[in-house]
Amino acid sequence: MTRLQQIGVLIGLIIVAALTMFRASDPPVLKQIRDVTFDEYQRLVPRSFAAMPVRVVDIDEASLREFGQWPWPRDRLATLVERLSDMGAAAIAFDVIFAEPDRMSPRNVIQEVEGVDPSLAAQLPDNDEIFAQSIEGKPVVLGFGLSNEGNYKPPVKAGFAFTGESPLAAPPHLNASTPLRPRLEANAAGLGHVSLNPGSPSSVVRAVPLFLSDGEQFYPNLAIEALRVAQGASTYVLAGAPDRAGIITSAKIGNFIVPLTAAGEIWLYVTPNRAERYISARKVLAAGGAAPDVAAQIEGSIIFIGTSAVGLQDIRTTALGENVPGVSLQAQTVEQILSGRYLSRPDWADGLEILSIAVVGFLLVLVTTFVSPAVALVCGLAITAMALVASWFCFLYAGLLFDPLAPIVSGSITHFAATSFRILVIDRERREVRRAFGHYLSPSLLHRIEHTPDALKLGGDERELTMMFVDVRNFTEISEKLTPIAVVQFLNTLLDALSRHVVGNEGTLDKFIGDSIMAFWNAPVDVSDHGAKALRAALAMRETLAELNARDAFGFGNARQVRIGIGIHTGLACVGNMGAKTRFNYSAVGDAVNVAARIESCCKDVGFDILISDSTARAQSGAALLEAGAIPLKGKSSRTQIFAVIGDEKVATSPEFGALHLVHEDVMSALRVRSRNSRKLIGAAKLAGVQVLPGLTEFYERISGRNDHFREENDLPENQAVE
């Protein structure tokens, strides 16, 4: 080793040691930068908004204009509870603290009037009593706040069990709470705290404590208490560390297991604020009753009641930089649990990041010292980029939060300092750089055609085909907001990504019809299990579209999600070269083509993205399918049975789909006989469905409006119902 190399190594090691010590001390500035980095990750790929059985009944500005300033008389809140309960809400949670008597109650007002006989007050109604009676026996959850005065603590409506060492010391400490009105507290089905980030100096809500503790008892927050009540669960099961007290690793809430931080917090993975999450309280309290679309959203959903009115000062900041009502974060907590999308920062993350500075820095010093600056630059940038990529992919695919700053800063400073030194004192050497080139892989279907020319038969040929039609939803609305060039770019991006799955599953792309794809299987050569391969292509299209939307490949922003409908049918068709002698196209015509196209158009009414006919369904050996009714098709004398495609064989064998399938069969039976119990069953199916596929929420919201699709020929009269 030369003297210059020794100096270079010494400089590099001094920098590495300084960076390692700086990170080990973890000053507040690094913590703030870490939080901002994780916020940026969420802004790049926020949690995708999907229809969930969770809604916020919003006391918004329009509601205040119609019914007057807040607080409202509690007899109006009683009416709100009755309306929501009648519409089939699974749980009703108030992000409101009812600590004081209702000062607008007639009984309280008359007591303040001088000269009035006190006995008259006892004869007047009490709004608190009316409200308390309305919530009795209903799935209502009330919120309580934290207090630094007194020693009052609310009763706990659920039991707690834990495994491992006691985790009682893990959550934030509850000193005291604001007392609720006694009758309200007694009649509520659940009680939960409404604090989102107690004790945090930051205005941004990044993690929410699901539990508080006074050292002897746990107290759940409003969101998970609503989820517990909605499921009819009676106990929380907390998992502690096996060999260390004061740590929570996860919580089981009914059928959901939620990973937590050691302090019992859930990292919020938020979606952009969406209008679809909210229902104005004005619409629920409308004089003529709620509209059918409002009732459909309420049915089977967990309802949070809160306010977005600016003057009521319940506005919080999310990791996306949006100012949102606090109640929406309660709703997003439940949405996140239902979706199964979690973020977590392991306990060993700090140690890994400190170690990475020392190891990466040491390696960079060696590379910079013993290779040319050009190669050292490539290696240094590669190591630095690997840290960022590793952190990003851990977030993107596993929801793990690792700070990329430590290896990036150490790698960049170490590399560029040592490389700059070498550039100043050592002559640079030139090296050739080879470019990597991609590999071309011929599709398997073309390979078969090339090697079995006898199997290719041109001209009219009647054979069994599996037809597929794919169409973009609301394409007219999308195209109206884009320039012609932008429309072409959008279609090229989408259709190229989707059509790959047709070719990749041995299908034949017939044509692109505007924003639609027509494809078929089992021609021009025989394709075994062509129905199953068409199904696999459709499921792959669903996943690809979700990925394109998640990374905003179309440039529409998070506010507009592209959706498609897919219809599949298996039947006889004529396939071959069609057209003029000098210009023709290889295509298929026949009844099977028409049926597939019309099934695809039914996706809008059914509220689901992939529908198949019964002839295709019979050819599936293990796919996850749900009956979607028998639909009338133009030109067909009898209705066509259709099925919704939920997933592949792995989904079909999952316990979540098994539970959903049982409930779905009950829904089908109830709809066929017009049972009044169908609404309750649909609500249960909505809750079970979100554990399998978020898109099932819209499917079940629309199913009750398609009664004719489930009527048998010898069914009951249309207006007759059975218990």
Coordinates of N, CA and C in Angstrom, one line a residue, residues 439-584:
H439 N -33.3 -9.6 -22.8 CA -33.6 -10.9 -23.4 C -35.0 -10.9 -24.0
Y440 N -35.1 -11.4 -25.2 CA -36.4 -11.6 -25.9 C -36.9 -13.0 -25.7
L441 N -38.1 -13.2 -25.1 CA -38.7 -14.5 -24.9 C -39.9 -14.6 -25.7
S442 N -39.9 -15.5 -26.7 CA -41.1 -15.7 -27.5 C -42.3 -16.3 -26.7
P443 N -43.5 -15.8 -26.9 CA -44.6 -16.4 -26.2 C -44.8 -17.9 -26.5
S444 N -45.2 -18.6 -25.6 CA -45.3 -20.1 -25.8 C -46.3 -20.5 -26.9
L445 N -47.3 -19.7 -27.1 CA -48.3 -20.0 -28.2 C -47.6 -19.8 -29.5
L446 N -46.9 -18.8 -29.8 CA -46.2 -18.7 -31.0 C -45.1 -19.7 -31.2
H447 N -44.5 -20.2 -30.1 CA -43.5 -21.2 -30.2 C -44.2 -22.5 -30.7
R448 N -45.4 -22.8 -30.2 CA -46.1 -24.0 -30.7 C -46.5 -23.9 -32.1
I449 N -47.0 -22.7 -32.5 CA -47.4 -22.6 -33.9 C -46.2 -22.7 -34.9
E450 N -45.0 -22.2 -34.5 CA -43.9 -22.3 -35.3 C -43.4 -23.8 -35.5
H451 N -43.6 -24.6 -34.4 CA -43.0 -25.9 -34.4 C -44.1 -27.0 -34.7
T452 N -45.4 -26.6 -34.8 CA -46.4 -27.5 -35.2 C -47.3 -26.8 -36.3
P453 N -46.8 -26.6 -37.5 CA -47.5 -25.9 -38.5 C -48.8 -26.6 -38.9
D454 N -48.9 -27.9 -38.7 CA -50.1 -28.6 -39.1 C -51.2 -28.3 -38.2
A455 N -51.0 -27.8 -37.0 CA -52.0 -27.5 -36.1 C -52.7 -26.2 -36.5
L456 N -52.1 -25.4 -37.4 CA -52.7 -24.1 -37.7 C -53.6 -24.3 -38.9
K457 N -54.9 -24.1 -38.7 CA -55.9 -24.2 -39.8 C -56.6 -22.9 -40.0
L458 N -56.3 -22.3 -41.2 CA -57.0 -21.0 -41.5 C -58.3 -21.3 -42.3
G459 N -59.1 -20.2 -42.3 CA -60.4 -20.4 -42.9 C -61.5 -20.6 -41.8
G460 N -62.7 -20.6 -42.2 CA -63.8 -20.8 -41.2 C -63.7 -22.1 -40.5
D461 N -63.8 -22.1 -39.2 CA -63.7 -23.3 -38.4 C -64.5 -23.2 -37.1
E462 N -65.5 -24.0 -37.0 CA -66.3 -23.9 -35.8 C -65.7 -24.7 -34.7
R463 N -65.5 -24.1 -33.5 CA -64.9 -24.8 -32.4 C -65.2 -24.1 -31.1
E464 N -65.0 -24.8 -30.0 CA -65.3 -24.2 -28.7 C -64.2 -23.2 -28.4
L465 N -64.6 -22.0 -28.1 CA -63.6 -20.9 -27.7 C -64.0 -20.4 -26.3
T466 N -63.0 -19.9 -25.6 CA -63.3 -19.0 -24.4 C -63.0 -17.6 -24.9
M467 N -64.1 -16.8 -24.9 CA -64.0 -15.4 -25.3 C -63.8 -14.5 -24.1
M468 N -63.1 -13.4 -24.3 CA -62.9 -12.4 -23.3 C -63.1 -11.0 -23.9
F469 N -63.8 -10.2 -23.2 CA -64.0 -8.8 -23.5 C -63.5 -8.0 -22.3
V470 N -62.7 -7.0 -22.6 CA -62.2 -6.0 -21.5 C -62.5 -4.6 -21.9
D471 N -63.1 -3.9 -21.0 CA -63.5 -2.5 -21.3 C -63.1 -1.6 -20.2
V472 N -62.7 -0.3 -20.5 CA -62.4 0.7 -19.5 C -63.7 1.3 -19.1
R473 N -63.8 1.4 -17.8 CA -65.0 2.1 -17.2 C -64.8 3.6 -17.3
N474 N -65.9 4.3 -17.6 CA -66.0 5.8 -17.6 C -64.9 6.3 -18.6
F475 N -64.8 5.6 -19.7 CA -63.7 6.1 -20.7 C -64.1 7.5 -21.3
T476 N -65.4 7.7 -21.5 CA -65.9 8.9 -22.1 C -65.5 10.1 -21.2
E477 N -65.7 9.9 -19.9 CA -65.4 10.9 -18.9 C -63.9 11.2 -18.9
I478 N -63.1 10.1 -18.9 CA -61.7 10.3 -18.9 C -61.2 11.0 -20.2
S479 N -61.7 10.6 -21.3 CA -61.2 11.2 -22.6 C -61.6 12.6 -22.7
E480 N -62.8 13.0 -22.1 CA -63.2 14.4 -22.2 C -62.2 15.4 -21.5
K481 N -61.5 14.9 -20.5 CA -60.6 15.7 -19.8 C -59.2 15.6 -20.3
L482 N -58.9 14.9 -21.4 CA -57.6 14.8 -21.9 C -57.5 15.3 -23.4
T483 N -56.3 15.6 -23.8 CA -56.1 16.0 -25.2 C -56.1 14.7 -26.0
P484 N -56.3 14.7 -27.3 CA -56.3 13.5 -28.1 C -55.0 12.8 -28.0
I485 N -53.8 13.5 -27.9 CA -52.5 12.8 -27.7 C -52.5 12.1 -26.4
A486 N -53.0 12.8 -25.3 CA -53.0 12.2 -24.0 C -53.8 10.9 -23.9
V487 N -55.0 11.0 -24.7 CA -55.9 9.8 -24.7 C -55.1 8.6 -25.3
V488 N -54.4 8.9 -26.4 CA -53.7 7.8 -27.1 C -52.6 7.2 -26.1
Q489 N -51.9 8.1 -25.5 CA -50.8 7.7 -24.5 C -51.4 6.8 -23.4
F490 N -52.6 7.3 -22.9 CA -53.3 6.5 -21.8 C -53.6 5.1 -22.3
L491 N -54.3 5.0 -23.5 CA -54.7 3.7 -24.0 C -53.5 2.8 -24.3
N492 N -52.4 3.4 -24.9 CA -51.3 2.6 -25.1 C -50.7 2.0 -23.9
T493 N -50.6 2.8 -22.8 CA -50.0 2.3 -21.5 C -50.9 1.2 -21.0
L494 N -52.2 1.4 -21.0 CA -53.1 0.5 -20.4 C -53.3 -0.8 -21.2
L495 N -53.5 -0.7 -22.5 CA -53.8 -1.8 -23.3 C -52.5 -2.7 -23.5
D496 N -51.4 -2.0 -23.6 CA -50.2 -2.8 -23.7 C -49.9 -3.6 -22.4
A497 N -50.2 -3.1 -21.2 CA -50.0 -3.8 -20.0 C -51.0 -4.9 -19.8
L498 N -52.2 -4.7 -20.2 CA -53.2 -5.8 -20.0 C -53.1 -6.9 -21.1
S499 N -52.8 -6.5 -22.3 CA -52.8 -7.5 -23.4 C -51.6 -8.5 -23.2
R500 N -50.6 -8.1 -22.5 CA -49.5 -9.0 -22.3 C -49.9 -10.3 -21.6
H501 N -51.0 -10.1 -20.7 CA -51.4 -11.3 -20.0 C -52.2 -12.3 -20.9
V502 N -52.8 -11.7 -21.9 CA -53.5 -12.6 -22.9 C -52.5 -13.5 -23.6
V503 N -51.4 -12.8 -24.1 CA -50.4 -13.6 -24.8 C -49.7 -14.5 -23.9
G504 N -49.4 -14.0 -22.7 CA -48.7 -14.8 -21.7 C -49.4 -16.0 -21.2
N505 N -50.7 -16.1 -21.4 CA -51.5 -17.2 -21.0 C -52.1 -18.0 -22.2
E506 N -51.3 -17.9 -23.4 CA -51.6 -18.7 -24.6 C -53.0 -18.3 -25.2
G507 N -53.3 -17.0 -25.1 CA -54.5 -16.5 -25.7 C -54.2 -15.8 -27.0
T508 N -55.2 -15.5 -27.8 CA -55.1 -14.8 -29.1 C -55.7 -13.4 -29.0
L509 N -55.0 -12.4 -29.2 CA -55.5 -11.0 -29.2 C -56.3 -10.8 -30.6
D510 N -57.6 -10.7 -30.5 CA -58.3 -10.5 -31.7 C -58.2 -9.1 -32.3
K511 N -58.6 -8.1 -31.4 CA -58.5 -6.7 -31.8 C -58.6 -5.8 -30.6
F512 N -58.2 -4.6 -30.9 CA -58.5 -3.5 -29.9 C -59.6 -2.6 -30.5
I513 N -60.7 -2.5 -29.8 CA -61.8 -1.7 -30.2 C -61.9 -0.4 -29.4
G514 N -61.3 0.6 -29.8 CA -61.2 1.8 -29.0 C -60.6 1.5 -27.6
D515 N -61.3 1.6 -26.6 CA -60.8 1.3 -25.2 C -61.0 -0.1 -24.8
S516 N -61.4 -1.0 -25.7 CA -61.7 -2.4 -25.3 C -60.7 -3.4 -26.0
I517 N -60.6 -4.5 -25.3 CA -59.8 -5.6 -25.9 C -60.8 -6.8 -26.1
M518 N -60.6 -7.4 -27.3 CA -61.3 -8.7 -27.6 C -60.3 -9.8 -27.8
A519 N -60.4 -10.9 -27.0 CA -59.4 -11.9 -27.1 C -60.1 -13.3 -27.0
F520 N -59.5 -14.3 -27.4 CA -60.1 -15.7 -27.3 C -59.0 -16.7 -27.1
W521 N -59.4 -17.9 -26.6 CA -58.5 -19.0 -26.4 C -59.0 -20.2 -27.1
N522 N -58.1 -21.1 -27.5 CA -58.3 -22.4 -28.2 C -58.4 -22.2 -29.7
A523 N -57.8 -21.2 -30.2 CA -57.6 -21.0 -31.6 C -56.4 -20.0 -31.8
P524 N -55.6 -20.2 -32.9 CA -55.8 -21.1 -34.0 C -55.3 -22.5 -33.7
V525 N -54.7 -22.8 -32.5 CA -54.3 -24.1 -32.2 C -55.1 -24.5 -30.9
D526 N -55.1 -25.8 -30.6 CA -55.8 -26.2 -29.4 C -55.0 -25.8 -28.2
V527 N -55.7 -25.3 -27.2 CA -55.2 -24.9 -25.9 C -55.9 -25.6 -24.8
S528 N -55.1 -26.5 -24.1 CA -55.8 -27.2 -23.0 C -56.1 -26.3 -21.9
D529 N -57.3 -26.6 -21.2 CA -57.7 -25.7 -20.1 C -57.8 -24.3 -20.5
H530 N -58.4 -24.0 -21.6 CA -58.4 -22.6 -22.1 C -59.3 -21.7 -21.2
G531 N -60.3 -22.3 -20.6 CA -61.1 -21.5 -19.7 C -60.3 -21.0 -18.5
A532 N -59.5 -22.0 -17.9 CA -58.7 -21.6 -16.7 C -57.6 -20.6 -17.1
K533 N -57.1 -20.7 -18.3 CA -56.0 -19.8 -18.7 C -56.6 -18.4 -18.9
A534 N -57.8 -18.3 -19.5 CA -58.5 -17.0 -19.6 C -58.7 -16.4 -18.2
L535 N -59.1 -17.2 -17.3 CA -59.3 -16.8 -15.9 C -58.0 -16.2 -15.3
R536 N -56.9 -17.0 -15.5 CA -55.6 -16.5 -15.0 C -55.2 -15.2 -15.6
A537 N -55.5 -15.0 -16.9 CA -55.2 -13.7 -17.5 C -56.0 -12.6 -16.9
A538 N -57.3 -12.9 -16.7 CA -58.1 -11.8 -16.1 C -57.7 -11.4 -14.7
L539 N -57.3 -12.4 -13.9 CA -56.8 -12.1 -12.5 C -55.5 -11.3 -12.6
A540 N -54.6 -11.7 -13.6 CA -53.4 -10.9 -13.8 C -53.6 -9.5 -14.2
M541 N -54.6 -9.3 -15.0 CA -55.0 -7.9 -15.4 C -55.5 -7.1 -14.2
R542 N -56.2 -7.7 -13.3 CA -56.7 -7.0 -12.1 C -55.4 -6.6 -11.3
E543 N -54.5 -7.5 -11.1 CA -53.3 -7.1 -10.4 C -52.5 -6.0 -11.1
T544 N -52.3 -6.1 -12.4 CA -51.6 -5.2 -13.1 C -52.2 -3.8 -13.1
L545 N -53.5 -3.7 -13.2 CA -54.2 -2.4 -13.1 C -54.0 -1.8 -11.7
A546 N -54.1 -2.6 -10.7 CA -53.9 -2.1 -9.3 C -52.5 -1.5 -9.2
E547 N -51.5 -2.2 -9.8 CA -50.1 -1.7 -9.7 C -50.0 -0.4 -10.5
L548 N -50.6 -0.3 -11.7 CA -50.5 0.9 -12.5 C -51.2 2.1 -11.8
N549 N -52.3 1.8 -11.1 CA -53.0 2.9 -10.4 C -52.1 3.3 -9.2
A550 N -51.5 2.3 -8.5 CA -50.8 2.6 -7.3 C -49.6 3.5 -7.6
R551 N -48.9 3.3 -8.7 CA -47.7 4.1 -9.0 C -48.1 5.3 -10.0
D552 N -49.4 5.5 -10.2 CA -49.9 6.6 -11.0 C -49.2 6.6 -12.4
A553 N -49.3 5.4 -13.0 CA -48.7 5.3 -14.4 C -49.4 6.1 -15.4
F554 N -50.6 6.5 -15.2 CA -51.4 7.2 -16.2 C -51.3 8.7 -16.0
G555 N -50.7 9.2 -14.9 CA -50.5 10.6 -14.6 C -51.8 11.3 -14.2
F556 N -52.8 10.5 -13.7 CA -54.1 11.1 -13.3 C -54.0 11.6 -11.9
G557 N -53.1 11.2 -11.1 CA -53.1 11.5 -9.6 C -53.9 10.5 -8.9
N558 N -53.8 10.6 -7.6 CA -54.5 9.6 -6.7 C -56.0 9.8 -6.7
A559 N -56.5 11.0 -7.2 CA -58.0 11.2 -7.1 C -58.7 10.4 -8.1
R560 N -58.1 10.0 -9.2 CA -58.8 9.2 -10.3 C -58.2 7.9 -10.5
Q561 N -58.9 6.8 -10.2 CA -58.5 5.5 -10.4 C -59.1 4.9 -11.6
V562 N -58.3 4.3 -12.5 CA -58.8 3.7 -13.7 C -59.4 2.3 -13.3
R563 N -60.6 2.0 -13.9 CA -61.2 0.7 -13.6 C -61.6 0.0 -14.9
I564 N -61.6 -1.3 -14.9 CA -62.0 -2.0 -16.1 C -63.1 -3.0 -15.7
G565 N -63.8 -3.5 -16.7 CA -64.7 -4.6 -16.6 C -64.3 -5.8 -17.5
I566 N -64.4 -7.0 -17.1 CA -64.0 -8.2 -17.9 C -65.1 -9.2 -17.9
G567 N -65.5 -9.6 -19.1 CA -66.5 -10.6 -19.3 C -66.0 -11.8 -20.0
I568 N -66.2 -13.0 -19.5 CA -65.7 -14.2 -20.1 C -66.8 -15.2 -20.3
H569 N -66.8 -15.9 -21.5 CA -67.8 -16.9 -21.8 C -67.2 -18.0 -22.6
T570 N -67.6 -19.3 -22.4 CA -67.1 -20.4 -23.2 C -68.2 -21.0 -24.0
G571 N -68.0 -21.1 -25.3 CA -69.1 -21.6 -26.2 C -68.6 -21.8 -27.6
L572 N -69.5 -22.3 -28.5 CA -69.1 -22.5 -29.9 C -69.1 -21.2 -30.7
A573 N -68.1 -21.0 -31.5 CA -67.9 -19.8 -32.4 C -67.2 -20.2 -33.7
C574 N -67.4 -19.4 -34.7 CA -66.7 -19.6 -35.9 C -65.4 -18.7 -36.0
V575 N -64.3 -19.3 -36.2 CA -63.0 -18.6 -36.1 C -62.3 -18.8 -37.4
G576 N -61.6 -17.8 -37.9 CA -60.9 -18.0 -39.2 C -60.6 -16.6 -39.8
N577 N -60.0 -16.6 -41.0 CA -59.7 -15.4 -41.8 C -61.0 -14.9 -42.3
M578 N -61.3 -13.6 -42.0 CA -62.6 -13.0 -42.5 C -62.3 -11.6 -43.1
G579 N -63.0 -11.3 -44.2 CA -62.8 -10.0 -44.9 C -62.7 -10.2 -46.3
A580 N -62.0 -9.4 -47.0 CA -61.8 -9.4 -48.5 C -60.6 -10.3 -48.8
K581 N -60.5 -10.6 -50.1 CA -59.3 -11.5 -50.5 C -58.0 -10.7 -50.3
T582 N -58.0 -9.4 -50.5 CA -56.8 -8.6 -50.4 C -56.6 -8.1 -49.0
R583 N -57.6 -8.1 -48.1 CA -57.4 -7.6 -46.8 C -58.4 -8.3 -45.9
F584 N -57.8 -9.0 -44.9 CA -58.6 -9.8 -44.0 C -58.0 -9.8 -42.6

